[in-house]
């Protein structure tokens, strides 16, 4: 029924702990990206739910007519016990047949996944040490005319990550156009960035 792959594990102990815990929580920005997905052209697209956790964004993409959805999370147990269970509960047989699942570090995973029209990810920029790896993963997996949506808190207190820092790196790399397409300034400030290749080319 499903395609399931394993990428190599990350060897940073603290990062490993953070990623394993994070996959079991429904993060606030996932709701934000889901709202924007409803306004996006998803039908017929190959979609990657990067750092999928519970799989909400990928499941929504299926329901919006995605051609196929790749669910990726660092933790294989999250995929087996939570993500796949949610797909089984919320997607019909036809939709389930269009799913594949990969676990492991982004750098290795990028070699396993198909090239995608749309990449969605939520709360994956909390650690500045991972910004380059995230950028390179999107660069490698996104089609020339594709789009990536990155939902995140404007600032992550205690760990140092921020939208502005990630946006600065993207501009320095000079590969993508980057645009803030949604912003919430009430309560916990959150934003969604859209990345597209400059001139539609990688």
Backbone as JSON Lines, residues from 0, in Angstrom:
{"i":0,"aa":"X","n":[0.83,-1.2,0.0],"ca":[0.0,0.0,0.0],"c":[0.86,1.26,0.0]}
{"i":1,"aa":"X","n":[1.9,1.29,0.88],"ca":[2.72,2.47,1.02],"c":[4.15,2.19,0.57]}
{"i":2,"aa":"X","n":[4.84,3.24,0.15],"ca":[6.28,3.19,-0.05],"c":[6.92,3.77,1.2]}
{"i":3,"aa":"X","n":[7.92,3.08,1.73],"ca":[8.54,3.52,2.97],"c":[10.04,3.41,2.82]}
{"i":4,"aa":"X","n":[10.75,4.51,3.11],"ca":[12.2,4.51,2.96],"c":[12.88,5.04,4.2]}
{"i":5,"aa":"X","n":[14.14,4.7,4.36],"ca":[14.93,5.16,5.49],"c":[16.16,5.88,4.98]}
{"i":6,"aa":"X","n":[16.35,7.11,5.46],"ca":[17.6,7.82,5.19],"c":[18.5,7.64,6.4]}
{"i":7,"aa":"X","n":[19.75,8.05,6.27],"ca":[20.69,7.87,7.38],"c":[20.34,8.78,8.53]}
{"i":8,"aa":"X","n":[20.68,8.36,9.74],"ca":[20.36,9.1,10.96],"c":[21.31,10.28,11.14]}
{"i":9,"aa":"X","n":[20.81,11.34,11.8],"ca":[21.65,12.45,12.2],"c":[22.37,12.08,13.49]}
{"i":10,"aa":"X","n":[23.62,12.48,13.62],"ca":[24.4,12.05,14.77],"c":[24.51,13.11,15.86]}
{"i":11,"aa":"X","n":[23.9,14.28,15.69],"ca":[23.9,15.3,16.73],"c":[22.86,14.92,17.78]}
{"i":12,"aa":"X","n":[23.3,14.69,19.02],"ca":[22.41,14.14,20.05],"c":[21.27,15.08,20.4]}
{"i":13,"aa":"X","n":[21.55,16.39,20.57],"ca":[20.49,17.33,20.93],"c":[19.5,17.49,19.79]}
{"i":14,"aa":"X","n":[20.01,17.58,18.57],"ca":[19.11,17.69,17.42],"c":[18.24,16.45,17.31]}
{"i":15,"aa":"X","n":[18.82,15.3,17.54],"ca":[18.06,14.05,17.49],"c":[16.92,14.08,18.5]}
{"i":16,"aa":"X","n":[17.19,14.53,19.73],"ca":[16.15,14.59,20.76],"c":[15.06,15.57,20.38]}
{"i":17,"aa":"X","n":[15.45,16.76,19.9],"ca":[14.47,17.78,19.5],"c":[13.55,17.27,18.41]}
{"i":18,"aa":"X","n":[14.13,16.63,17.4],"ca":[13.34,16.19,16.26],"c":[12.42,15.04,16.63]}
{"i":19,"aa":"X","n":[12.85,14.17,17.52],"ca":[12.0,13.06,17.91],"c":[10.81,13.53,18.72]}
{"i":20,"aa":"X","n":[11.03,14.51,19.61],"ca":[9.92,15.05,20.4],"c":[8.98,15.87,19.52]}
{"i":21,"aa":"X","n":[9.56,16.67,18.62],"ca":[8.77,17.59,17.82],"c":[7.76,16.91,16.92]}
{"i":22,"aa":"X","n":[8.07,15.71,16.46],"ca":[7.19,15.02,15.54],"c":[5.87,14.58,16.14]}
{"i":23,"aa":"X","n":[5.76,14.63,17.46],"ca":[4.53,14.18,18.13],"c":[3.61,15.32,18.5]}
{"i":24,"aa":"X","n":[3.94,16.54,18.08],"ca":[3.14,17.71,18.44],"c":[2.56,18.35,17.2]}
{"i":25,"aa":"X","n":[1.33,18.87,17.33],"ca":[0.74,19.65,16.25],"c":[1.11,21.12,16.48]}
{"i":26,"aa":"X","n":[2.02,21.61,15.68],"ca":[2.54,22.96,15.87],"c":[1.57,24.01,15.34]}
{"i":27,"aa":"X","n":[1.58,25.18,15.96],"ca":[0.63,26.25,15.6],"c":[0.69,26.62,14.12]}
{"i":28,"aa":"X","n":[1.91,26.71,13.59],"ca":[2.06,27.18,12.22],"c":[1.55,26.18,11.19]}
{"i":29,"aa":"X","n":[1.35,24.93,11.61],"ca":[0.74,23.95,10.7],"c":[-0.66,24.4,10.3]}
{"i":30,"aa":"X","n":[-1.42,24.94,11.25],"ca":[-2.76,25.46,10.94],"c":[-2.66,26.61,9.94]}
{"i":31,"aa":"X","n":[-1.64,27.46,10.1],"ca":[-1.48,28.6,9.2],"c":[-1.21,28.14,7.77]}
{"i":32,"aa":"X","n":[-0.28,27.21,7.62],"ca":[0.05,26.71,6.28],"c":[-1.15,25.98,5.68]}
{"i":33,"aa":"X","n":[-1.9,25.26,6.51],"ca":[-3.09,24.57,6.02],"c":[-4.09,25.56,5.44]}
{"i":34,"aa":"X","n":[-4.26,26.68,6.13],"ca":[-5.17,27.71,5.62],"c":[-4.73,28.24,4.27]}
{"i":35,"aa":"X","n":[-3.43,28.41,4.09],"ca":[-2.93,28.91,2.81],"c":[-3.02,27.85,1.71]}
{"i":36,"aa":"X","n":[-2.88,26.58,2.09],"ca":[-3.01,25.51,1.1],"c":[-4.38,25.53,0.43]}
{"i":37,"aa":"X","n":[-5.41,25.86,1.21],"ca":[-6.76,25.92,0.66],"c":[-6.86,26.95,-0.46]}
{"i":38,"aa":"X","n":[-5.98,27.94,-0.45],"ca":[-6.01,28.99,-1.46],"c":[-5.01,28.75,-2.58]}
{"i":39,"aa":"X","n":[-4.28,27.64,-2.5],"ca":[-3.23,27.35,-3.48],"c":[-3.69,26.29,-4.48]}
{"i":40,"aa":"X","n":[-3.0,26.22,-5.6],"ca":[-3.3,25.21,-6.61],"c":[-2.54,23.94,-6.26]}
{"i":41,"aa":"X","n":[-3.27,22.96,-5.74],"ca":[-2.65,21.72,-5.27],"c":[-2.98,20.54,-6.19]}
{"i":42,"aa":"X","n":[-4.13,20.59,-6.84],"ca":[-4.58,19.48,-7.67],"c":[-3.54,19.11,-8.73]}
{"i":43,"aa":"X","n":[-3.23,17.82,-8.81],"ca":[-2.29,17.33,-9.81],"c":[-0.82,17.53,-9.47]}
{"i":44,"aa":"X","n":[-0.53,18.08,-8.29],"ca":[0.85,18.37,-7.89],"c":[1.47,17.21,-7.12]}
{"i":45,"aa":"X","n":[2.8,17.1,-7.23],"ca":[3.57,16.23,-6.35],"c":[3.97,17.08,-5.14]}
{"i":46,"aa":"X","n":[3.54,16.67,-3.96],"ca":[3.7,17.49,-2.76],"c":[4.61,16.78,-1.77]}
{"i":47,"aa":"X","n":[5.5,17.54,-1.16],"ca":[6.36,17.04,-0.09],"c":[5.97,17.73,1.21]}
{"i":48,"aa":"X","n":[5.58,16.94,2.21],"ca":[5.33,17.44,3.56],"c":[6.61,17.2,4.35]}
{"i":49,"aa":"X","n":[7.45,18.23,4.44],"ca":[8.8,18.13,4.99],"c":[8.77,18.34,6.5]}
{"i":50,"aa":"X","n":[9.24,17.35,7.26],"ca":[9.11,17.41,8.71],"c":[7.65,17.25,9.09]}
{"i":51,"aa":"X","n":[7.01,16.23,8.54],"ca":[5.55,16.13,8.53],"c":[4.92,15.91,9.9]}
{"i":52,"aa":"X","n":[5.61,15.23,10.82],"ca":[5.0,14.96,12.12],"c":[3.7,14.2,11.98]}
{"i":53,"aa":"X","n":[2.61,14.81,12.42],"ca":[1.3,14.15,12.37],"c":[0.76,13.98,10.95]}
{"i":54,"aa":"X","n":[1.32,14.7,9.99],"ca":[0.93,14.52,8.59],"c":[-0.24,15.35,8.12]}
{"i":55,"aa":"X","n":[-0.65,16.35,8.9],"ca":[-1.84,17.13,8.57],"c":[-1.74,17.79,7.2]}
{"i":56,"aa":"X","n":[-0.6,18.41,6.9],"ca":[-0.49,19.14,5.64],"c":[-0.51,18.19,4.44]}
{"i":57,"aa":"X","n":[0.15,17.06,4.55],"ca":[0.13,16.09,3.46],"c":[-1.24,15.5,3.23]}
{"i":58,"aa":"X","n":[-1.96,15.22,4.32],"ca":[-3.32,14.69,4.21],"c":[-4.24,15.71,3.55]}
{"i":59,"aa":"X","n":[-4.09,16.97,3.94],"ca":[-4.89,18.03,3.31],"c":[-4.58,18.11,1.83]}
{"i":60,"aa":"X","n":[-3.31,18.02,1.47],"ca":[-2.93,18.06,0.05],"c":[-3.59,16.92,-0.72]}
{"i":61,"aa":"X","n":[-3.64,15.73,-0.13],"ca":[-4.34,14.62,-0.77],"c":[-5.79,14.95,-1.03]}
{"i":62,"aa":"X","n":[-6.45,15.52,-0.04],"ca":[-7.87,15.85,-0.17],"c":[-8.11,16.98,-1.17]}
{"i":63,"aa":"X","n":[-7.08,17.79,-1.4],"ca":[-7.18,18.87,-2.38],"c":[-6.77,18.42,-3.78]}
{"i":64,"aa":"X","n":[-6.51,17.11,-3.93],"ca":[-6.29,16.55,-5.26],"c":[-4.85,16.38,-5.68]}
{"i":65,"aa":"X","n":[-3.92,16.36,-4.73],"ca":[-2.51,16.16,-5.09],"c":[-2.32,14.86,-5.84]}
{"i":66,"aa":"X","n":[-1.45,14.87,-6.82],"ca":[-1.13,13.66,-7.59],"c":[-0.48,12.62,-6.69]}
{"i":67,"aa":"X","n":[0.44,13.05,-5.84],"ca":[1.08,12.19,-4.85],"c":[1.63,13.05,-3.73]}
{"i":68,"aa":"X","n":[1.82,12.42,-2.57],"ca":[2.36,13.14,-1.41],"c":[3.48,12.32,-0.79]}
{"i":69,"aa":"X","n":[4.6,12.98,-0.55],"ca":[5.72,12.39,0.16],"c":[5.71,12.94,1.58]}
{"i":70,"aa":"X","n":[5.62,12.05,2.56],"ca":[5.67,12.44,3.97],"c":[7.08,12.16,4.49]}
{"i":71,"aa":"X","n":[7.74,13.18,5.03],"ca":[9.08,12.99,5.58],"c":[9.13,13.45,7.02]}
{"i":72,"aa":"X","n":[9.72,12.63,7.88],"ca":[10.0,13.04,9.26],"c":[11.32,12.4,9.69]}
{"i":73,"aa":"X","n":[12.02,13.05,10.56],"ca":[13.29,12.5,11.06],"c":[13.08,11.16,11.74]}
{"i":74,"aa":"X","n":[12.0,11.04,12.47],"ca":[11.76,9.89,13.35],"c":[10.89,8.84,12.66]}
{"i":75,"aa":"X","n":[11.45,7.67,12.42],"ca":[10.69,6.59,11.78],"c":[9.51,6.16,12.64]}
{"i":76,"aa":"X","n":[9.65,6.21,13.96],"ca":[8.55,5.8,14.83],"c":[7.36,6.74,14.71]}
{"i":77,"aa":"X","n":[7.62,8.03,14.51],"ca":[6.53,8.99,14.3],"c":[5.77,8.62,13.04]}
{"i":78,"aa":"X","n":[6.48,8.29,11.97],"ca":[5.83,7.91,10.72],"c":[5.0,6.64,10.9]}
{"i":79,"aa":"X","n":[5.59,5.62,11.52],"ca":[4.9,4.34,11.67],"c":[3.68,4.44,12.58]}
{"i":80,"aa":"X","n":[3.84,5.11,13.7],"ca":[2.81,5.08,14.75],"c":[1.79,6.22,14.67]}
{"i":81,"aa":"X","n":[2.18,7.32,14.05],"ca":[1.3,8.5,14.05],"c":[0.92,8.92,12.64]}
{"i":82,"aa":"X","n":[1.92,9.21,11.8],"ca":[1.61,9.73,10.45],"c":[0.79,8.74,9.64]}
{"i":83,"aa":"X","n":[1.27,7.51,9.54],"ca":[0.55,6.52,8.74],"c":[-0.83,6.24,9.32]}
{"i":84,"aa":"X","n":[-0.93,6.21,10.65],"ca":[-2.24,6.0,11.28],"c":[-3.21,7.11,10.89]}
{"i":85,"aa":"X","n":[-2.73,8.35,10.86],"ca":[-3.58,9.46,10.47],"c":[-3.99,9.39,9.01]}
{"i":86,"aa":"X","n":[-3.06,8.96,8.15],"ca":[-3.4,8.79,6.74],"c":[-4.48,7.73,6.57]}
{"i":87,"aa":"X","n":[-4.33,6.6,7.28],"ca":[-5.33,5.53,7.2],"c":[-6.7,5.99,7.67]}
{"i":88,"aa":"X","n":[-6.73,6.85,8.68],"ca":[-8.0,7.34,9.22],"c":[-8.67,8.39,8.34]}
{"i":89,"aa":"X","n":[-7.85,9.14,7.59],"ca":[-8.39,10.33,6.92],"c":[-8.33,10.29,5.4]}
{"i":90,"aa":"X","n":[-7.77,9.25,4.82],"ca":[-7.66,9.17,3.36],"c":[-8.26,7.86,2.86]}
{"i":91,"aa":"X","n":[-8.89,7.92,1.71],"ca":[-9.46,6.7,1.16],"c":[-8.38,5.87,0.47]}
{"i":92,"aa":"X","n":[-8.76,4.69,-0.04],"ca":[-7.78,3.78,-0.62],"c":[-7.02,4.41,-1.78]}
{"i":93,"aa":"X","n":[-7.73,5.16,-2.62],"ca":[-7.09,5.79,-3.77],"c":[-6.06,6.81,-3.31]}
{"i":94,"aa":"X","n":[-6.41,7.59,-2.31],"ca":[-5.48,8.59,-1.78],"c":[-4.28,7.93,-1.1]}
{"i":95,"aa":"X","n":[-4.54,6.87,-0.36],"ca":[-3.45,6.17,0.32],"c":[-2.43,5.61,-0.66]}
{"i":96,"aa":"X","n":[-2.9,5.18,-1.81],"ca":[-1.99,4.6,-2.8],"c":[-1.06,5.64,-3.41]}
{"i":97,"aa":"X","n":[-1.33,6.91,-3.17],"ca":[-0.51,7.98,-3.71],"c":[0.47,8.54,-2.68]}
{"i":98,"aa":"X","n":[0.67,7.81,-1.59],"ca":[1.54,8.27,-0.5],"c":[2.84,7.49,-0.45]}
{"i":99,"aa":"X","n":[3.9,8.18,-0.06],"ca":[5.16,7.51,0.29],"c":[5.72,8.19,1.53]}
{"i":100,"aa":"X","n":[6.56,7.44,2.26],"ca":[7.03,7.89,3.57],"c":[8.54,7.68,3.67]}
{"i":101,"aa":"X","n":[9.23,8.7,4.15],"ca":[10.68,8.61,4.33],"c":[11.07,9.16,5.69]}
{"i":102,"aa":"X","n":[11.98,8.46,6.37],"ca":[12.49,8.94,7.65],"c":[13.99,9.19,7.54]}
{"i":103,"aa":"X","n":[14.48,10.08,8.4],"ca":[15.91,10.33,8.46],"c":[16.27,11.78,8.26]}
{"i":104,"aa":"X","n":[17.55,12.02,8.2],"ca":[18.09,13.37,8.06],"c":[17.8,13.92,6.67]}
{"i":105,"aa":"X","n":[17.56,15.23,6.57],"ca":[17.21,15.85,5.3],"c":[18.26,15.61,4.22]}
{"i":106,"aa":"X","n":[19.52,15.71,4.57],"ca":[20.57,15.61,3.56],"c":[20.53,14.26,2.84]}
{"i":107,"aa":"X","n":[20.3,13.18,3.57],"ca":[20.23,11.86,2.96],"c":[18.89,11.63,2.29]}
{"i":108,"aa":"X","n":[17.83,12.14,2.93],"ca":[16.49,11.97,2.39],"c":[16.35,12.58,1.0]}
{"i":109,"aa":"X","n":[17.05,13.68,0.77],"ca":[16.92,14.38,-0.51],"c":[17.26,13.48,-1.69]}
{"i":110,"aa":"X","n":[18.12,12.49,-1.47],"ca":[18.48,11.57,-2.56],"c":[17.38,10.54,-2.83]}
{"i":111,"aa":"X","n":[16.42,10.4,-1.91],"ca":[15.4,9.36,-2.03],"c":[14.08,9.86,-2.59]}
{"i":112,"aa":"X","n":[13.82,11.15,-2.46],"ca":[12.5,11.67,-2.8],"c":[12.4,12.1,-4.25]}
{"i":113,"aa":"X","n":[11.2,12.03,-4.83],"ca":[11.01,12.58,-6.18],"c":[11.05,14.1,-6.16]}
{"i":114,"aa":"X","n":[11.25,14.69,-7.3],"ca":[11.21,16.14,-7.41],"c":[9.76,16.6,-7.3]}
{"i":115,"aa":"X","n":[9.54,17.68,-6.56],"ca":[8.18,18.08,-6.17],"c":[7.78,19.42,-6.76]}
{"i":116,"aa":"X","n":[6.47,19.56,-6.99],"ca":[5.9,20.86,-7.4],"c":[5.7,21.78,-6.21]}
{"i":117,"aa":"X","n":[5.39,21.19,-5.06],"ca":[5.05,21.97,-3.88],"c":[5.67,21.33,-2.64]}
{"i":118,"aa":"X","n":[6.39,22.14,-1.88],"ca":[6.95,21.69,-0.61],"c":[6.31,22.52,0.5]}
{"i":119,"aa":"X","n":[5.79,21.83,1.52],"ca":[5.21,22.52,2.67],"c":[5.96,22.07,3.92]}
{"i":120,"aa":"X","n":[6.22,23.01,4.81],"ca":[6.92,22.67,6.04],"c":[6.53,23.66,7.13]}
{"i":121,"aa":"X","n":[6.47,23.18,8.35],"ca":[6.0,23.99,9.47],"c":[6.97,23.88,10.65]}
{"i":122,"aa":"X","n":[7.41,25.02,11.14],"ca":[8.23,25.11,12.36],"c":[9.53,24.31,12.24]}
{"i":123,"aa":"X","n":[10.16,24.39,11.08],"ca":[11.43,23.69,10.88],"c":[12.62,24.63,10.88]}
{"i":124,"aa":"X","n":[12.43,25.92,11.22],"ca":[13.55,26.87,11.21],"c":[13.91,27.33,12.6]}
{"i":125,"aa":"X","n":[13.54,26.57,13.62],"ca":[13.82,27.0,14.99],"c":[15.3,26.96,15.32]}
{"i":126,"aa":"X","n":[16.08,26.14,14.6],"ca":[17.5,26.0,14.87],"c":[18.31,26.55,13.7]}
{"i":127,"aa":"X","n":[18.99,27.69,13.88],"ca":[19.76,28.28,12.77],"c":[20.82,27.34,12.19]}
{"i":128,"aa":"X","n":[21.29,26.38,12.97],"ca":[22.31,25.46,12.48],"c":[21.8,24.61,11.31]}
{"i":129,"aa":"X","n":[20.48,24.51,11.16],"ca":[19.89,23.68,10.1],"c":[19.45,24.48,8.87]}
{"i":130,"aa":"X","n":[19.66,25.79,8.88],"ca":[19.13,26.61,7.79],"c":[19.72,26.23,6.43]}
{"i":131,"aa":"X","n":[21.02,26.05,6.37],"ca":[21.64,25.72,5.09],"c":[21.15,24.37,4.59]}
{"i":132,"aa":"X","n":[21.04,23.41,5.49],"ca":[20.56,22.08,5.1],"c":[19.12,22.14,4.56]}
{"i":133,"aa":"X","n":[18.27,22.92,5.23],"ca":[16.89,23.08,4.76],"c":[16.87,23.74,3.38]}
{"i":134,"aa":"X","n":[17.65,24.8,3.23],"ca":[17.71,25.5,1.95],"c":[18.16,24.57,0.83]}
{"i":135,"aa":"X","n":[19.21,23.77,1.09],"ca":[19.73,22.88,0.06],"c":[18.76,21.76,-0.25]}
{"i":136,"aa":"X","n":[18.01,21.3,0.75],"ca":[17.01,20.26,0.51],"c":[15.9,20.78,-0.39]}
{"i":137,"aa":"X","n":[15.42,21.98,-0.12],"ca":[14.39,22.57,-0.97],"c":[14.93,22.81,-2.37]}
{"i":138,"aa":"X","n":[16.14,23.3,-2.46],"ca":[16.77,23.55,-3.77],"c":[16.85,22.27,-4.59]}
{"i":139,"aa":"X","n":[17.2,21.19,-3.95],"ca":[17.38,19.92,-4.66],"c":[16.06,19.28,-5.06]}
{"i":140,"aa":"X","n":[15.02,19.45,-4.27],"ca":[13.78,18.69,-4.48],"c":[12.67,19.46,-5.18]}
{"i":141,"aa":"X","n":[12.8,20.77,-5.28],"ca":[11.74,21.57,-5.87],"c":[11.94,21.69,-7.38]}
{"i":142,"aa":"X","n":[10.86,21.49,-8.13],"ca":[10.92,21.67,-9.57],"c":[11.17,23.14,-9.91]}
{"i":143,"aa":"X","n":[11.71,23.42,-11.1],"ca":[12.04,24.8,-11.46],"c":[10.87,25.78,-11.35]}
{"i":144,"aa":"X","n":[9.65,25.3,-11.61],"ca":[8.49,26.18,-11.51],"c":[7.69,25.93,-10.22]}
{"i":145,"aa":"X","n":[8.31,25.25,-9.26],"ca":[7.62,24.89,-8.02],"c":[7.63,25.99,-6.98]}
{"i":146,"aa":"X","n":[7.03,25.67,-5.83],"ca":[6.88,26.63,-4.75],"c":[7.04,25.92,-3.42]}
{"i":147,"aa":"X","n":[7.72,26.57,-2.48],"ca":[7.83,26.05,-1.12],"c":[7.16,27.03,-0.16]}
{"i":148,"aa":"X","n":[6.36,26.5,0.76],"ca":[5.72,27.32,1.79],"c":[6.29,26.93,3.14]}
{"i":149,"aa":"X","n":[6.84,27.9,3.85],"ca":[7.51,27.67,5.13],"c":[6.8,28.46,6.21]}
{"i":150,"aa":"X","n":[6.1,27.75,7.09],"ca":[5.4,28.41,8.19],"c":[6.26,28.37,9.45]}
{"i":151,"aa":"X","n":[6.34,29.49,10.16],"ca":[7.18,29.53,11.35],"c":[6.79,30.69,12.24]}
{"i":152,"aa":"X","n":[7.16,30.58,13.51],"ca":[7.06,31.73,14.4],"c":[8.1,32.77,13.97]}
{"i":153,"aa":"X","n":[7.76,34.02,14.19],"ca":[8.69,35.07,13.79],"c":[10.02,34.96,14.52]}
{"i":154,"aa":"X","n":[9.97,34.49,15.77],"ca":[11.19,34.32,16.56],"c":[11.01,33.16,17.53]}
{"i":155,"aa":"X","n":[12.07,32.37,17.68],"ca":[12.04,31.24,18.61],"c":[12.91,31.56,19.82]}
{"i":156,"aa":"X","n":[12.25,31.96,20.9],"ca":[12.96,32.33,22.11],"c":[13.65,31.11,22.71]}
{"i":157,"aa":"X","n":[14.88,31.3,23.12],"ca":[15.62,30.23,23.78],"c":[16.48,29.41,22.84]}
{"i":158,"aa":"X","n":[16.15,29.39,21.55],"ca":[16.96,28.62,20.6],"c":[17.54,29.5,19.5]}
{"i":159,"aa":"X","n":[17.04,30.72,19.35],"ca":[17.68,31.7,18.48],"c":[17.22,31.77,17.06]}
{"i":160,"aa":"X","n":[16.38,30.85,16.62],"ca":[15.92,30.89,15.24],"c":[14.91,31.99,15.0]}
{"i":161,"aa":"X","n":[14.84,32.47,13.76],"ca":[13.85,33.5,13.42],"c":[13.61,33.52,11.92]}
{"i":162,"aa":"X","n":[12.44,34.02,11.56],"ca":[12.1,34.19,10.14],"c":[13.13,35.09,9.46]}
{"i":163,"aa":"X","n":[13.49,36.19,10.09],"ca":[14.41,37.14,9.49],"c":[15.77,36.52,9.22]}
{"i":164,"aa":"X","n":[16.24,35.7,10.15],"ca":[17.53,35.03,9.94],"c":[17.47,34.09,8.75]}
{"i":165,"aa":"X","n":[16.39,33.3,8.66],"ca":[16.28,32.38,7.54],"c":[16.13,33.13,6.22]}
{"i":166,"aa":"X","n":[15.32,34.19,6.24],"ca":[15.14,35.0,5.04],"c":[16.47,35.61,4.59]}
{"i":167,"aa":"X","n":[17.27,36.03,5.55],"ca":[18.6,36.6,5.24],"c":[19.47,35.56,4.54]}
{"i":168,"aa":"X","n":[19.47,34.33,5.04],"ca":[20.26,33.28,4.4],"c":[19.78,33.02,2.98]}
{"i":169,"aa":"X","n":[18.46,32.97,2.79],"ca":[17.91,32.72,1.46],"c":[18.37,33.81,0.49]}
{"i":170,"aa":"X","n":[18.32,35.05,0.93],"ca":[18.73,36.15,0.06],"c":[20.23,36.09,-0.24]}
{"i":171,"aa":"X","n":[21.02,35.69,0.74],"ca":[22.46,35.57,0.52],"c":[22.78,34.47,-0.48]}
{"i":172,"aa":"X","n":[22.04,33.37,-0.43],"ca":[22.26,32.27,-1.37],"c":[21.88,32.65,-2.79]}
{"i":173,"aa":"X","n":[20.92,33.56,-2.93],"ca":[20.53,34.12,-4.23],"c":[20.01,33.08,-5.22]}
{"i":174,"aa":"X","n":[19.34,32.05,-4.67],"ca":[18.75,31.0,-5.5],"c":[17.25,31.23,-5.66]}
{"i":175,"aa":"X","n":[16.61,31.65,-4.58],"ca":[15.16,31.79,-4.54],"c":[14.72,33.24,-4.4]}
{"i":176,"aa":"X","n":[13.57,33.52,-4.97],"ca":[12.8,34.7,-4.57],"c":[12.11,34.33,-3.27]}
{"i":177,"aa":"X","n":[12.09,35.22,-2.31],"ca":[11.44,34.94,-1.03],"c":[10.45,36.05,-0.72]}
{"i":178,"aa":"X","n":[9.26,35.64,-0.32],"ca":[8.17,36.59,-0.09],"c":[7.37,36.16,1.14]}
{"i":179,"aa":"X","n":[7.03,37.13,1.97],"ca":[6.12,36.86,3.09],"c":[4.69,36.92,2.56]}
{"i":180,"aa":"X","n":[4.0,35.79,2.59],"ca":[2.66,35.72,2.0],"c":[1.56,35.69,3.05]}
{"i":181,"aa":"X","n":[1.93,35.58,4.31],"ca":[0.95,35.6,5.4],"c":[1.67,35.98,6.67]}
{"i":182,"aa":"X","n":[0.96,36.76,7.53],"ca":[1.59,37.19,8.78],"c":[0.52,37.41,9.83]}
{"i":183,"aa":"X","n":[0.8,36.96,11.05],"ca":[-0.07,37.2,12.19],"c":[0.73,37.97,13.23]}
{"i":184,"aa":"X","n":[0.27,39.16,13.6],"ca":[1.0,40.0,14.55],"c":[0.34,40.01,15.92]}
{"i":185,"aa":"X","n":[-0.72,39.24,16.1],"ca":[-1.39,39.16,17.4],"c":[-0.94,37.9,18.13]}
{"i":186,"aa":"X","n":[-0.77,38.01,19.45],"ca":[-0.34,36.86,20.23],"c":[1.05,36.44,19.8]}
{"i":187,"aa":"X","n":[1.26,35.13,19.63],"ca":[2.55,34.64,19.14],"c":[2.67,35.0,17.66]}
{"i":188,"aa":"X","n":[3.63,35.82,17.31],"ca":[3.77,36.28,15.94],"c":[4.26,35.15,15.04]}
{"i":189,"aa":"X","n":[3.56,34.97,13.92],"ca":[3.86,33.88,12.99],"c":[3.81,34.4,11.56]}
{"i":190,"aa":"X","n":[4.54,33.72,10.68],"ca":[4.6,34.12,9.29],"c":[4.69,32.89,8.38]}
{"i":191,"aa":"X","n":[4.38,33.11,7.11],"ca":[4.61,32.09,6.1],"c":[5.42,32.72,4.98]}
{"i":192,"aa":"X","n":[6.55,32.08,4.66],"ca":[7.38,32.51,3.54],"c":[7.09,31.64,2.32]}
{"i":193,"aa":"X","n":[7.12,32.25,1.16],"ca":[7.03,31.51,-0.1],"c":[8.36,31.62,-0.83]}
{"i":194,"aa":"X","n":[8.9,30.47,-1.22],"ca":[10.14,30.43,-1.98],"c":[9.86,29.92,-3.39]}
{"i":195,"aa":"X","n":[10.34,30.64,-4.38],"ca":[10.29,30.19,-5.78],"c":[11.65,30.47,-6.4]}
{"i":196,"aa":"X","n":[12.05,29.64,-7.35],"ca":[13.33,29.85,-8.0],"c":[13.33,31.17,-8.78]}
{"i":197,"aa":"X","n":[14.45,31.86,-8.74],"ca":[14.58,33.08,-9.51],"c":[14.5,32.76,-10.99]}
{"i":198,"aa":"X","n":[13.68,33.51,-11.7],"ca":[13.46,33.29,-13.14],"c":[12.93,31.91,-13.46]}
{"i":199,"aa":"X","n":[12.33,31.23,-12.45],"ca":[11.76,29.92,-12.67],"c":[12.78,28.85,-12.95]}
{"i":200,"aa":"X","n":[14.04,29.08,-12.54],"ca":[15.11,28.12,-12.83],"c":[15.87,27.79,-11.56]}
{"i":201,"aa":"X","n":[16.38,26.53,-11.49],"ca":[17.22,26.12,-10.36],"c":[18.67,26.51,-10.64]}
